[in-house]
Tab-separated table of C-alpha atoms in Angstrom:
chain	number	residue	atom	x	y	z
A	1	UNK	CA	-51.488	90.257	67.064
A	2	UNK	CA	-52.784	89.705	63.633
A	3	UNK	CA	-49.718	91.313	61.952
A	4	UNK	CA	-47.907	88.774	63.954
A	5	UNK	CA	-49.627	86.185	62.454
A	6	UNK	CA	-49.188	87.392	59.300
A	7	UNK	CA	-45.570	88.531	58.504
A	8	UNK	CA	-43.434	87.614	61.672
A	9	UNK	CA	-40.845	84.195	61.855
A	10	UNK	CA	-40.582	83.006	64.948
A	11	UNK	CA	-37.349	81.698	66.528
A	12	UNK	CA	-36.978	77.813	66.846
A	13	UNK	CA	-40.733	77.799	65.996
A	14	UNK	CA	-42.552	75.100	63.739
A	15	UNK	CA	-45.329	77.700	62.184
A	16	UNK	CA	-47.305	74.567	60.863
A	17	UNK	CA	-47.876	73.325	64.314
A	18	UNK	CA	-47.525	76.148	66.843
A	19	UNK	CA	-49.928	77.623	69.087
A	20	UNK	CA	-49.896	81.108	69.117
A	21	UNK	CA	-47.478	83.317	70.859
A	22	UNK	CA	-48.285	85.123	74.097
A	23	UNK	CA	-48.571	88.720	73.986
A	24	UNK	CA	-46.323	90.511	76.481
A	25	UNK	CA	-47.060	94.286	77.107
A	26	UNK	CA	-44.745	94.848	80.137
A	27	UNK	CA	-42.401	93.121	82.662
A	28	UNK	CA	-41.304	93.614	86.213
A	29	UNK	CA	-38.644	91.623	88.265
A	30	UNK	CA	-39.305	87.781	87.629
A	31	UNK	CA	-42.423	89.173	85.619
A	32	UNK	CA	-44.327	88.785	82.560
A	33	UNK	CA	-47.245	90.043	81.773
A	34	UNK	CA	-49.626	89.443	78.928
A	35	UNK	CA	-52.159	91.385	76.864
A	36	UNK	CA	-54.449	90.792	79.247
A	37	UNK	CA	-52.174	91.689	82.297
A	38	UNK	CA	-51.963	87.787	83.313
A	39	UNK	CA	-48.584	87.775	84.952
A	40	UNK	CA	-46.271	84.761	84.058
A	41	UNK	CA	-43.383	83.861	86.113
A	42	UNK	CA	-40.254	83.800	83.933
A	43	UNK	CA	-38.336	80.769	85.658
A	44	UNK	CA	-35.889	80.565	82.488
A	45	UNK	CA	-34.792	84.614	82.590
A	46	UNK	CA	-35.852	85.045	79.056
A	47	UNK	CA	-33.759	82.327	77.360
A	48	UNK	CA	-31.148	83.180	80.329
A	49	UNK	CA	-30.320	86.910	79.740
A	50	UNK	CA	-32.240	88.454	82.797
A	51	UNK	CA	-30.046	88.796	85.532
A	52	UNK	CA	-30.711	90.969	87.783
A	53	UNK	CA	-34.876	90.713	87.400
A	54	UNK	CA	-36.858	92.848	84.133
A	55	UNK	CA	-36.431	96.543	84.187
A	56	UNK	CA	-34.013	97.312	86.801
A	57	UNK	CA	-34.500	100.631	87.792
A	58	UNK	CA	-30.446	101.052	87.799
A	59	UNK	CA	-30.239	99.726	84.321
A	60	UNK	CA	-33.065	101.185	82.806
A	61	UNK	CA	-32.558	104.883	84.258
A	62	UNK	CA	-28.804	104.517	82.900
A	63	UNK	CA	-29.861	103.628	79.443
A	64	UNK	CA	-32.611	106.408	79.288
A	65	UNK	CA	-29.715	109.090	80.244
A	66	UNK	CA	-26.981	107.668	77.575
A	67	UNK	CA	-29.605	107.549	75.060
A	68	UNK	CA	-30.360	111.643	75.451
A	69	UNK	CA	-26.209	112.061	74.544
A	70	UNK	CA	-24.856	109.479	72.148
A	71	UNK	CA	-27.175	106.609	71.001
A	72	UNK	CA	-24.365	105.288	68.031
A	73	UNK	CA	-21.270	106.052	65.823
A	74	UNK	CA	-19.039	103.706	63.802
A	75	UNK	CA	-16.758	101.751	66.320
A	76	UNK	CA	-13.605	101.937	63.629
A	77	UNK	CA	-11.696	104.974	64.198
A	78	UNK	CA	-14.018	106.548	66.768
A	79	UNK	CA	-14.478	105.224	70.527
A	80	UNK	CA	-16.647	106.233	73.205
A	81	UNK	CA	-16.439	106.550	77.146
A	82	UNK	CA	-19.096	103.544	77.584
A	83	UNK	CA	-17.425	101.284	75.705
A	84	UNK	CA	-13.769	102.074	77.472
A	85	UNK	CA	-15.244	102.203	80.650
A	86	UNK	CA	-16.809	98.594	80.121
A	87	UNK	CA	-13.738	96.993	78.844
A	88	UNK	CA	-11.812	98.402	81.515
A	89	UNK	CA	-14.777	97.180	84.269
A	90	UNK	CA	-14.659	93.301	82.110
A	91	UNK	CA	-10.856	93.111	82.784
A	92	UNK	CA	-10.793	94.382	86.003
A	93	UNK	CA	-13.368	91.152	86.590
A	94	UNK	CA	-12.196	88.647	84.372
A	95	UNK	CA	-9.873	85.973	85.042
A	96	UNK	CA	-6.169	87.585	85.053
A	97	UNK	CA	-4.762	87.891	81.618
A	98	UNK	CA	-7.176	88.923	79.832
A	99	UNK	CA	-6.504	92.409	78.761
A	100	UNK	CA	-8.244	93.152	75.453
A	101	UNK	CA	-12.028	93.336	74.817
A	102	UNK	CA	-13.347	93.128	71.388
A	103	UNK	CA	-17.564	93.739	70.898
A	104	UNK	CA	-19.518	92.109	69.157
A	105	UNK	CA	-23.702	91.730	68.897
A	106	UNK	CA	-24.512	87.954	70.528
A	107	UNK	CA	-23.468	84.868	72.302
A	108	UNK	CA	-22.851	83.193	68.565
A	109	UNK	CA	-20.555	86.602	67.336
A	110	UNK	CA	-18.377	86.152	70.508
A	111	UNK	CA	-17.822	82.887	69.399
A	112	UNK	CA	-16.932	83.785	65.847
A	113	UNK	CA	-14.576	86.365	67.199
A	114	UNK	CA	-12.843	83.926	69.111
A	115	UNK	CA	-12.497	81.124	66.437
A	116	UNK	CA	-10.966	83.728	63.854
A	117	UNK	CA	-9.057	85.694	66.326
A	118	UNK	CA	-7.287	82.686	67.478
A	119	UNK	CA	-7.271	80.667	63.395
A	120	UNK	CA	-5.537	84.274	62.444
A	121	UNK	CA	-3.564	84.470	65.236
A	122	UNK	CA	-1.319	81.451	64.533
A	123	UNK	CA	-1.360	82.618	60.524
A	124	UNK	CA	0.050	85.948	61.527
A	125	UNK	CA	2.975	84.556	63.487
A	126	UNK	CA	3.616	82.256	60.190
A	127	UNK	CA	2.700	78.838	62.043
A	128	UNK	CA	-0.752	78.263	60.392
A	129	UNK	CA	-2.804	76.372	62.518
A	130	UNK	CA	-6.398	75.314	61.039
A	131	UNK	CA	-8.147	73.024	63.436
A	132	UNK	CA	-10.362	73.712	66.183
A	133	UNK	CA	-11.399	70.655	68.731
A	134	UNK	CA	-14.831	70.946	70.458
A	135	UNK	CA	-16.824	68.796	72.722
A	136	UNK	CA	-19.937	66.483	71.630
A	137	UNK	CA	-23.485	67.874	72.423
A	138	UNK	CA	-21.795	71.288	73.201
A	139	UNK	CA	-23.428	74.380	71.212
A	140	UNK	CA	-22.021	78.008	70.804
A	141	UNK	CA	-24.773	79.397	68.502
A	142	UNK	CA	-25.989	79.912	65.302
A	143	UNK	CA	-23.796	81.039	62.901
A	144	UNK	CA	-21.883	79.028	60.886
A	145	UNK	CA	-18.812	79.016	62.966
A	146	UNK	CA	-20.466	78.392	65.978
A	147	UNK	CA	-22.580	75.745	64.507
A	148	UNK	CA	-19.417	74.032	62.865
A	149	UNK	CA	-18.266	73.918	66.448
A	150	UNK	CA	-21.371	73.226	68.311
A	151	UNK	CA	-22.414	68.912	68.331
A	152	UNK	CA	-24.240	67.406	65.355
A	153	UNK	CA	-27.479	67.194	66.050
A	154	UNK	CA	-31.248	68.906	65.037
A	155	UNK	CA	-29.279	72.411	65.066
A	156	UNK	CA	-26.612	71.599	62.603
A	157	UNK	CA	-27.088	68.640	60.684
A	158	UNK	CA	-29.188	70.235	57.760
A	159	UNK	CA	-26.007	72.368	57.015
A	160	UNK	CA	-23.012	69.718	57.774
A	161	UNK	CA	-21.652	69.442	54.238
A	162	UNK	CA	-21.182	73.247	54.558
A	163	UNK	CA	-19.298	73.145	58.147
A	164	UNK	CA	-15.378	72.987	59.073
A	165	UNK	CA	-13.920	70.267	59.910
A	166	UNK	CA	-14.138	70.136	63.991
A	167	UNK	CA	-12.078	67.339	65.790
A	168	UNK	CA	-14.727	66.126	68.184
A	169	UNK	CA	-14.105	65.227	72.602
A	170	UNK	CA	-16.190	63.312	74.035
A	171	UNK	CA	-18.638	65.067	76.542
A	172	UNK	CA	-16.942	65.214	79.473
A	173	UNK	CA	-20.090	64.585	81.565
A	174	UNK	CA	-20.151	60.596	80.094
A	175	UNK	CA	-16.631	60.075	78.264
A	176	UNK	CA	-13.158	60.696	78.923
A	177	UNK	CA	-12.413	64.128	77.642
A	178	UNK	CA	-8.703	63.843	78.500
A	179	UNK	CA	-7.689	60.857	77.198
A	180	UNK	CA	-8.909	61.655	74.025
A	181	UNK	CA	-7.618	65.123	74.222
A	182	UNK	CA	-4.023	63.803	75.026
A	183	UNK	CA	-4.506	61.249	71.974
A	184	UNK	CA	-5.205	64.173	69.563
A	185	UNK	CA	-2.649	66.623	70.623
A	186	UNK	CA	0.055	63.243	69.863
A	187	UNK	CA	-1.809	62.973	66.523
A	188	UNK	CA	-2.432	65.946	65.058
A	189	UNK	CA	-1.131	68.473	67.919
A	190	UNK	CA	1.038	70.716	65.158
A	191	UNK	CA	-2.178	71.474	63.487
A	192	UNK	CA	-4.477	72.133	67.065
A	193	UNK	CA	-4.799	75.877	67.304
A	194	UNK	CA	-8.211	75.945	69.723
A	195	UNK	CA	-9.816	73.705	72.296
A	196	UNK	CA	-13.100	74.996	72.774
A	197	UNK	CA	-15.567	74.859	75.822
A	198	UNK	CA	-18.769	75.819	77.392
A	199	UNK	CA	-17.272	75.808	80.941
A	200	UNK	CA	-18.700	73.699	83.804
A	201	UNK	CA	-22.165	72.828	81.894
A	202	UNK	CA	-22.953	72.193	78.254
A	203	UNK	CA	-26.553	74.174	77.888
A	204	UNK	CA	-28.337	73.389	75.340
A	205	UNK	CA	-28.049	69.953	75.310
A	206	UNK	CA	-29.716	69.302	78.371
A	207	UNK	CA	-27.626	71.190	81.168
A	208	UNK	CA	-25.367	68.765	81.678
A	209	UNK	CA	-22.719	69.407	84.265
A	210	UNK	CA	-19.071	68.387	84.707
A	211	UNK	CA	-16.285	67.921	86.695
A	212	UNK	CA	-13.845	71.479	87.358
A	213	UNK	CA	-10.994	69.302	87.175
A	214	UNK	CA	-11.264	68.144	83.721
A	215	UNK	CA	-11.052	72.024	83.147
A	216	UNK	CA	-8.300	72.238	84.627
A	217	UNK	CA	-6.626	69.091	82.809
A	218	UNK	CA	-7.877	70.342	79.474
A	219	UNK	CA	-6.489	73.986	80.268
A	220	UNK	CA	-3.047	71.724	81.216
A	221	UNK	CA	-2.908	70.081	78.183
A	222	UNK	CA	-3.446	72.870	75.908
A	223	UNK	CA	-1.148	75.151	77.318
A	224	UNK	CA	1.766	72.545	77.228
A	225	UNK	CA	0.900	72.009	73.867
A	226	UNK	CA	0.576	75.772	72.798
A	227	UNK	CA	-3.461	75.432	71.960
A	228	UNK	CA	-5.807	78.226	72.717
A	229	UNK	CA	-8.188	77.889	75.116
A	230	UNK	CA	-11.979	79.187	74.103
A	231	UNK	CA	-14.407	79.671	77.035
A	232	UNK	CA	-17.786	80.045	75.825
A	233	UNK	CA	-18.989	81.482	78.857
A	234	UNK	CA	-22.157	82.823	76.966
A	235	UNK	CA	-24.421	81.070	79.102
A	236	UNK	CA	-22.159	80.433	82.645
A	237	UNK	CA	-20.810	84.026	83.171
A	238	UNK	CA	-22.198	86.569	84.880
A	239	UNK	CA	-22.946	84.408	88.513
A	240	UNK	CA	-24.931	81.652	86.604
A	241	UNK	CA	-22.153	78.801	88.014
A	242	UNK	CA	-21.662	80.877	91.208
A	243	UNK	CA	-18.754	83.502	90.770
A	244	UNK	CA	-18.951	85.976	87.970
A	245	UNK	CA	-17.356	83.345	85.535
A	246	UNK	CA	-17.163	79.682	85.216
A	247	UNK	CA	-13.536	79.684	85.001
A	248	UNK	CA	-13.028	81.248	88.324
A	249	UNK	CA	-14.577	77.982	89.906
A	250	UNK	CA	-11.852	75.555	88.622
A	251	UNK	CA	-9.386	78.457	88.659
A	252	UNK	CA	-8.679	78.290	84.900
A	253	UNK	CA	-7.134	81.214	83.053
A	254	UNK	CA	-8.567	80.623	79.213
A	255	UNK	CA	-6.701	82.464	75.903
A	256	UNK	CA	-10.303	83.783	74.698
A	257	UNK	CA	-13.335	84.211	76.750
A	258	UNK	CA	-16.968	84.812	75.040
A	259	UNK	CA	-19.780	86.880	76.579
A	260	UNK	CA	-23.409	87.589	75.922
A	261	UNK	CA	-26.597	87.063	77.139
A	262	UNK	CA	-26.584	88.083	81.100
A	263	UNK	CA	-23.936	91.056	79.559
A	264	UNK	CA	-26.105	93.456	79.877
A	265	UNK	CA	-28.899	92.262	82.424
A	266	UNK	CA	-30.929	91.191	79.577
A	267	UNK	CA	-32.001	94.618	78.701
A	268	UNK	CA	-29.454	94.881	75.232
A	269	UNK	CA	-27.987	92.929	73.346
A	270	UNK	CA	-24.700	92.857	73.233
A	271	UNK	CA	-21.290	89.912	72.723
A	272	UNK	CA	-17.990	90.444	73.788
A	273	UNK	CA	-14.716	88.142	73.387
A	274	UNK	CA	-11.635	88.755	75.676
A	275	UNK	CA	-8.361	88.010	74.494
A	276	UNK	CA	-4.516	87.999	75.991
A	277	UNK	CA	-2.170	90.112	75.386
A	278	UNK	CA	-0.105	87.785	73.690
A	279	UNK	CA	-3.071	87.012	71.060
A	280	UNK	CA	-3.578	91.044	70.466
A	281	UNK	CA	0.198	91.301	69.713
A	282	UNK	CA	-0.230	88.584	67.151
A	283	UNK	CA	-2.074	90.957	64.925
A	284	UNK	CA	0.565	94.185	65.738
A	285	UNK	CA	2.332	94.794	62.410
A	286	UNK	CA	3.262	97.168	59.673
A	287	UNK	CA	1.610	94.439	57.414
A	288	UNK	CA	-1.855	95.797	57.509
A	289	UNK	CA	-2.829	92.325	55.764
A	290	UNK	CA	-2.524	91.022	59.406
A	291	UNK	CA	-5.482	93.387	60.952
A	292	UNK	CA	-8.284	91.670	62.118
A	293	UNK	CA	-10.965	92.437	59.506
A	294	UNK	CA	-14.213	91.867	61.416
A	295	UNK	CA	-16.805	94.022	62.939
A	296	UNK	CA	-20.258	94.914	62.680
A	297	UNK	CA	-22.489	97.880	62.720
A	298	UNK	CA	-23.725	98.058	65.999
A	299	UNK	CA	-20.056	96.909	67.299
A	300	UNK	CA	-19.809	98.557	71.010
A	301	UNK	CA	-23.017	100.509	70.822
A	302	UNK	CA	-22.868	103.109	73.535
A	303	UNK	CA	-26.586	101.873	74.991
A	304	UNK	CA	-25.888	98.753	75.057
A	305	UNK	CA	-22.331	99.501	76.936
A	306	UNK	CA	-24.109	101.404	79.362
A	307	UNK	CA	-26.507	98.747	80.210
A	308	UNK	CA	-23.828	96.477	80.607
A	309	UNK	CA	-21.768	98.722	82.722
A	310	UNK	CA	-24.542	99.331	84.809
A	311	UNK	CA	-25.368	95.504	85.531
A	312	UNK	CA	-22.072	94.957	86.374
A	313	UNK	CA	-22.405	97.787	89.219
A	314	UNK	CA	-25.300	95.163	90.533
A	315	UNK	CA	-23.027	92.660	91.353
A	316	UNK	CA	-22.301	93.833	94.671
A	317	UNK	CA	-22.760	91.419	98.017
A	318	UNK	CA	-26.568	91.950	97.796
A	319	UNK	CA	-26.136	90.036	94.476
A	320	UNK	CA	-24.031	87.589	95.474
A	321	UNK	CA	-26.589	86.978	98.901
A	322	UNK	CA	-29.350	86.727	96.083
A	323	UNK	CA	-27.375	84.015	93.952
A	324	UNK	CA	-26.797	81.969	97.252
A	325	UNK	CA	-30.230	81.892	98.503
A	326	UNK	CA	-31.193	80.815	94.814
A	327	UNK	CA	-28.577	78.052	95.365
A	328	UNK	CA	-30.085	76.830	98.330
A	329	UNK	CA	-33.653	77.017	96.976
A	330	UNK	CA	-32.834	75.064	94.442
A	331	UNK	CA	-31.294	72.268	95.888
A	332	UNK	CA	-33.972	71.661	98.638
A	333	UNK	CA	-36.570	71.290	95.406
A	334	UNK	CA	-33.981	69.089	93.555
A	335	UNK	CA	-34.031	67.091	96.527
A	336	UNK	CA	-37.682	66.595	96.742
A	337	UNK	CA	-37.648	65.962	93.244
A	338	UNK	CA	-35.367	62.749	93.407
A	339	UNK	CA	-36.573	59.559	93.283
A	340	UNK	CA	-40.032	60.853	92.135
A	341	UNK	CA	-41.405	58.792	90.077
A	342	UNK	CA	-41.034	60.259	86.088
A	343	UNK	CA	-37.762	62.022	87.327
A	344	UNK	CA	-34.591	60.358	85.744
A	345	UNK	CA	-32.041	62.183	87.028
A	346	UNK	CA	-31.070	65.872	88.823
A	347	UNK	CA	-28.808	68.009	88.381
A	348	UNK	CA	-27.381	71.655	89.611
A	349	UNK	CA	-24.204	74.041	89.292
A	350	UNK	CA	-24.999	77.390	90.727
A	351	UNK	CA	-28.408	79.015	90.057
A	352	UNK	CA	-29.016	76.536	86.958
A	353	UNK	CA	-31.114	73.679	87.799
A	354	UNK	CA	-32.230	70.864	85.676
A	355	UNK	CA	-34.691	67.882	86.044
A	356	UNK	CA	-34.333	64.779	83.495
A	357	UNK	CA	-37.673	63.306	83.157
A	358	UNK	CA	-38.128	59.902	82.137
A	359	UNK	CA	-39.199	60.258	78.712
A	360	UNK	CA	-37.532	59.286	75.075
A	361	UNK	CA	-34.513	61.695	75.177
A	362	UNK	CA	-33.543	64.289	72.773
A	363	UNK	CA	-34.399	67.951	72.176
A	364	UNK	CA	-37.634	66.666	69.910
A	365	UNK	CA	-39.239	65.027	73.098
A	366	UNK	CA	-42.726	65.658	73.173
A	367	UNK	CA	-42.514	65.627	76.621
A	368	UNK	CA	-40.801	68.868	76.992
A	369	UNK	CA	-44.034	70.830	75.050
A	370	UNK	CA	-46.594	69.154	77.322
A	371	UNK	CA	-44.796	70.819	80.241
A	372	UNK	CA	-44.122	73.704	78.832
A	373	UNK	CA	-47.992	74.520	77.838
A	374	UNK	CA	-48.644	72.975	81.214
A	375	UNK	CA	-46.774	75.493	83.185
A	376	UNK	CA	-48.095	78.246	80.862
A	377	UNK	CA	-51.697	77.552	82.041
A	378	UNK	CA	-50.244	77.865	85.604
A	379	UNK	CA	-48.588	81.306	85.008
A	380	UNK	CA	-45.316	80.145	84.581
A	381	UNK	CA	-42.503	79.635	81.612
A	382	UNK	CA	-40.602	76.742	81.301
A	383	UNK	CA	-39.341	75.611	78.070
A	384	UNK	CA	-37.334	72.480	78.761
A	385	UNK	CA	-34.937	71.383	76.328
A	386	UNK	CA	-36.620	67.981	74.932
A	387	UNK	CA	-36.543	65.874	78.295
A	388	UNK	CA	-34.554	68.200	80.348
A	389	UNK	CA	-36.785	70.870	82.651
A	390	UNK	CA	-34.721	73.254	83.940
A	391	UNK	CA	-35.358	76.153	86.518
A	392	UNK	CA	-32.536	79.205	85.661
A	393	UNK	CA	-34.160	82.345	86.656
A	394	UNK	CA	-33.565	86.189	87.835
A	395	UNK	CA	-31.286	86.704	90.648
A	396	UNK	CA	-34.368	88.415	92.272
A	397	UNK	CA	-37.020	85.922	92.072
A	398	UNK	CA	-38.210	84.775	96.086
A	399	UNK	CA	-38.133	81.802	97.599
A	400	UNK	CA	-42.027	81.876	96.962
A	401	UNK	CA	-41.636	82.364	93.476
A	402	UNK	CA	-39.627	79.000	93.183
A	403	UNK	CA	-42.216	77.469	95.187
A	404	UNK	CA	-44.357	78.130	92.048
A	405	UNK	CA	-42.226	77.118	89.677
A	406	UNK	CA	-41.698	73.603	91.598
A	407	UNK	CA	-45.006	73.376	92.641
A	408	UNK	CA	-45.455	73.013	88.358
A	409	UNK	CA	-42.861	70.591	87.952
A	410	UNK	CA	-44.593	67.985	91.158
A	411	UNK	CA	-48.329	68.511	89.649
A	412	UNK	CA	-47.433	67.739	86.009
A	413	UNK	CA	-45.565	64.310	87.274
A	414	UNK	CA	-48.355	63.875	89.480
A	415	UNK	CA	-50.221	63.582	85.904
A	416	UNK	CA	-51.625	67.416	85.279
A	417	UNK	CA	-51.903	68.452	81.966
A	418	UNK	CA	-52.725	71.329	80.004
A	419	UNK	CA	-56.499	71.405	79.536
A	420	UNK	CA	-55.792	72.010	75.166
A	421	UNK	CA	-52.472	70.880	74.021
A	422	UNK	CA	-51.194	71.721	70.458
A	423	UNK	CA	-49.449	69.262	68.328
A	424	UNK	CA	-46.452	71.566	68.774
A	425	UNK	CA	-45.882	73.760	71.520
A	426	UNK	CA	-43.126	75.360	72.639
A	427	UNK	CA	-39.086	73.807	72.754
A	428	UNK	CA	-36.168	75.518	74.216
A	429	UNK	CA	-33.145	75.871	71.911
């Protein structure tokens, strides 16, 4: 690992303080393993793209075929039968009226997508629209869209002066989202042209859950108003709420839909954005000023579509039975875990569990590194987001897997800690 240490930049990593990486040669399941075949139990599905477990057989063996017959070619002009195939699979799953894929490389892309598509939209029909409303401590990535609608906060606020201008709704988890939302939509509703939302459970900034209705209100109050609807359902689709999106749970039909992460199992990466037909047709014209001019190089790369087609054929009733039992597992631990003392608060929506220890709160807790080397030592990752722990693994992990991961959560409250702790270990993002 010495090149490593000498020419690599980590991801959400302070080099001055950080211990070392881990070395991971291979991975299996709910599996890690190290350098020195140590296997780790990966409780947080790789930053939550592992679905289905590491190395599906399915996936894998469909990715080494595709990449014998087409491994790229320029998405502009030229198409492929992965890519067709996938849209067609996304629409038949999606939440009706959706019809039109567009693919992208990430979580924060999809998001971008959206933002223009919909911005554009409203400019091609002669109705410029320019504001976009988001909810506080929400984040939809890194790029500078995404971070101008994500919440101020360690992410964003070095590059503020440099981000749109965002009309901000109170977290719906602690504030009334709908009475600020009808207040804004009287003020300033001619200029609205997006509401968006990380469905069900705002991720990053500490897995905080709310209510389905106030998705419904919100998708209410937009449509009425003629507002787009943005689901960023980068983290809660593919069965991480329950059904294959979040939407489906409060019955909510959004205008654009975002997609990454558990896309492709977490073997590719990959982003997608679904759109209506109505927003497609806003960019049909003779007036080729009105085309949507955005795409990148890797847009729709046939491996990457074929990994994704081939995790959506594991979503079968075997999946579904897997997602359950997770379900269940979970909430018999969150149980045990309430009222313990050091334990704040608990929280669940589907296979996404979260633990709020008592601790100073905010993403820079130090509490959050001291588990997370803990639960290294004991062969398992957790990175918890400051204060917040939170358990979201593979569909496949057992019931004695979770144990495990638990059993780490009860010891360090008990008061176990890891034996060497560096000033800065590792934080979620």
């Amino acid at each position: 690992m010495l090149h490593d240490a000498a020419h690599v930049w980590h991801p959400y990593t302070q080099h001055h303080q950080a211990p070392l990486p881990v070395p991971i040669v291979r991975a299996k399941g709910a599996w890690l393993y190290d350098a020195n075949e140590r296997p780790i139990l990966d409780a947080i599905s790789s930053w939550w793209v592992t679905t289905h477990g590491h190395c599906h057989d399915h996936i894998i063996s469909a990715v080494t075929e595709q990449a014998k017959r087409l491994d790229q070619v320029i998405f502009a002009g030229f198409t492929h039968e992965p890519a067709a195939a996938l849209a067609a699979e996304l629409v038949q799953r999606l939440p009706r009226g959706l019809s039109k894929i567009f693919f992208s490389d990430d979580g924060s892309t999809a998001v971008e997508v959206a933002i223009k598509m919909s911005l554009q939209s409203f400019a091609n029909r002669g109705a410029p629209r320019r504001l976009i409303a988001a909810l506080d401590n929400a984040y939809h990535g890194d790029t500078f869209g995404a971070m101008a609608a994500s919440g101020r906060g360690v992410f964003t606020q070095m590059y503020e002066p440099l981000l749109f201008e965002v009309a901000r709704l109170p977290d719906p988890s602690v504030g009334d989202t709908i009475a600020a939302l009808d207040a804004l939509i009287a003020e300033r509703g001619t200029e609205l042209a997006a509401v968006i939302v990380e469905p069900l459970v705002l991720g990053a900034s500490g897995m905080r859950v709310w209510d389905e209705q106030v998705l419904q209100d919100i998708r209410e109050r937009t449509a009425a108003a003629g507002v787009h609807l943005i689901a960023d359902e980068v983290l809660t689709g593919f069965g991480r709420t329950g059904p294959l999106f979040a939407c489906e749970r409060a019955d909510v039909r959004p205008d654009l839909l975002c997609m990454s992460k558990g896309l492709t199992g977490g073997v590719l990466p990959l982003g997608a954005t679904a759109a209506t037909e109505d927003i497609f047709d806003a960019f049909r014209s003779a007036d080729r000023a009105k085309t949507f001019f955005h795409g990148h190089s890797y847009t729709a790369n046939p491996i990457a579509c074929t990994a994704a087609l081939a995790s959506l054929e594991l979503f079968d009733e075997e999946s579904e039975d897997d997602r359950v039992r997770v379900e269940v597992a979970h909430a018999r631990h969150l149980e045990a875990l309430r009222g313990v003392k050091g334990v704040r608060a608990v929280r669940q929506i589907g296979t996404i569990a979260a633990v709020e220890l008592e601790a100073p709160s905010g993403y820079l807790s130090d509490i959050g590194r001291e588990l997370a080397a803990y639960a290294l030592q004991e062969g398992v990752l957790l990175r918890p987001l400051g204060n917040v722990a939170y358990c979201l693994p593979p569909y496949c992990i057992t019931d004695a897997e979770l144990d495990l991961v638990y059993g780490v959560m009860h010891r360090f409250l008990g008061g176990a800690r890891a034996d060497a702790l560096s000033s800065g270990g590792p934080v979620d993002d």
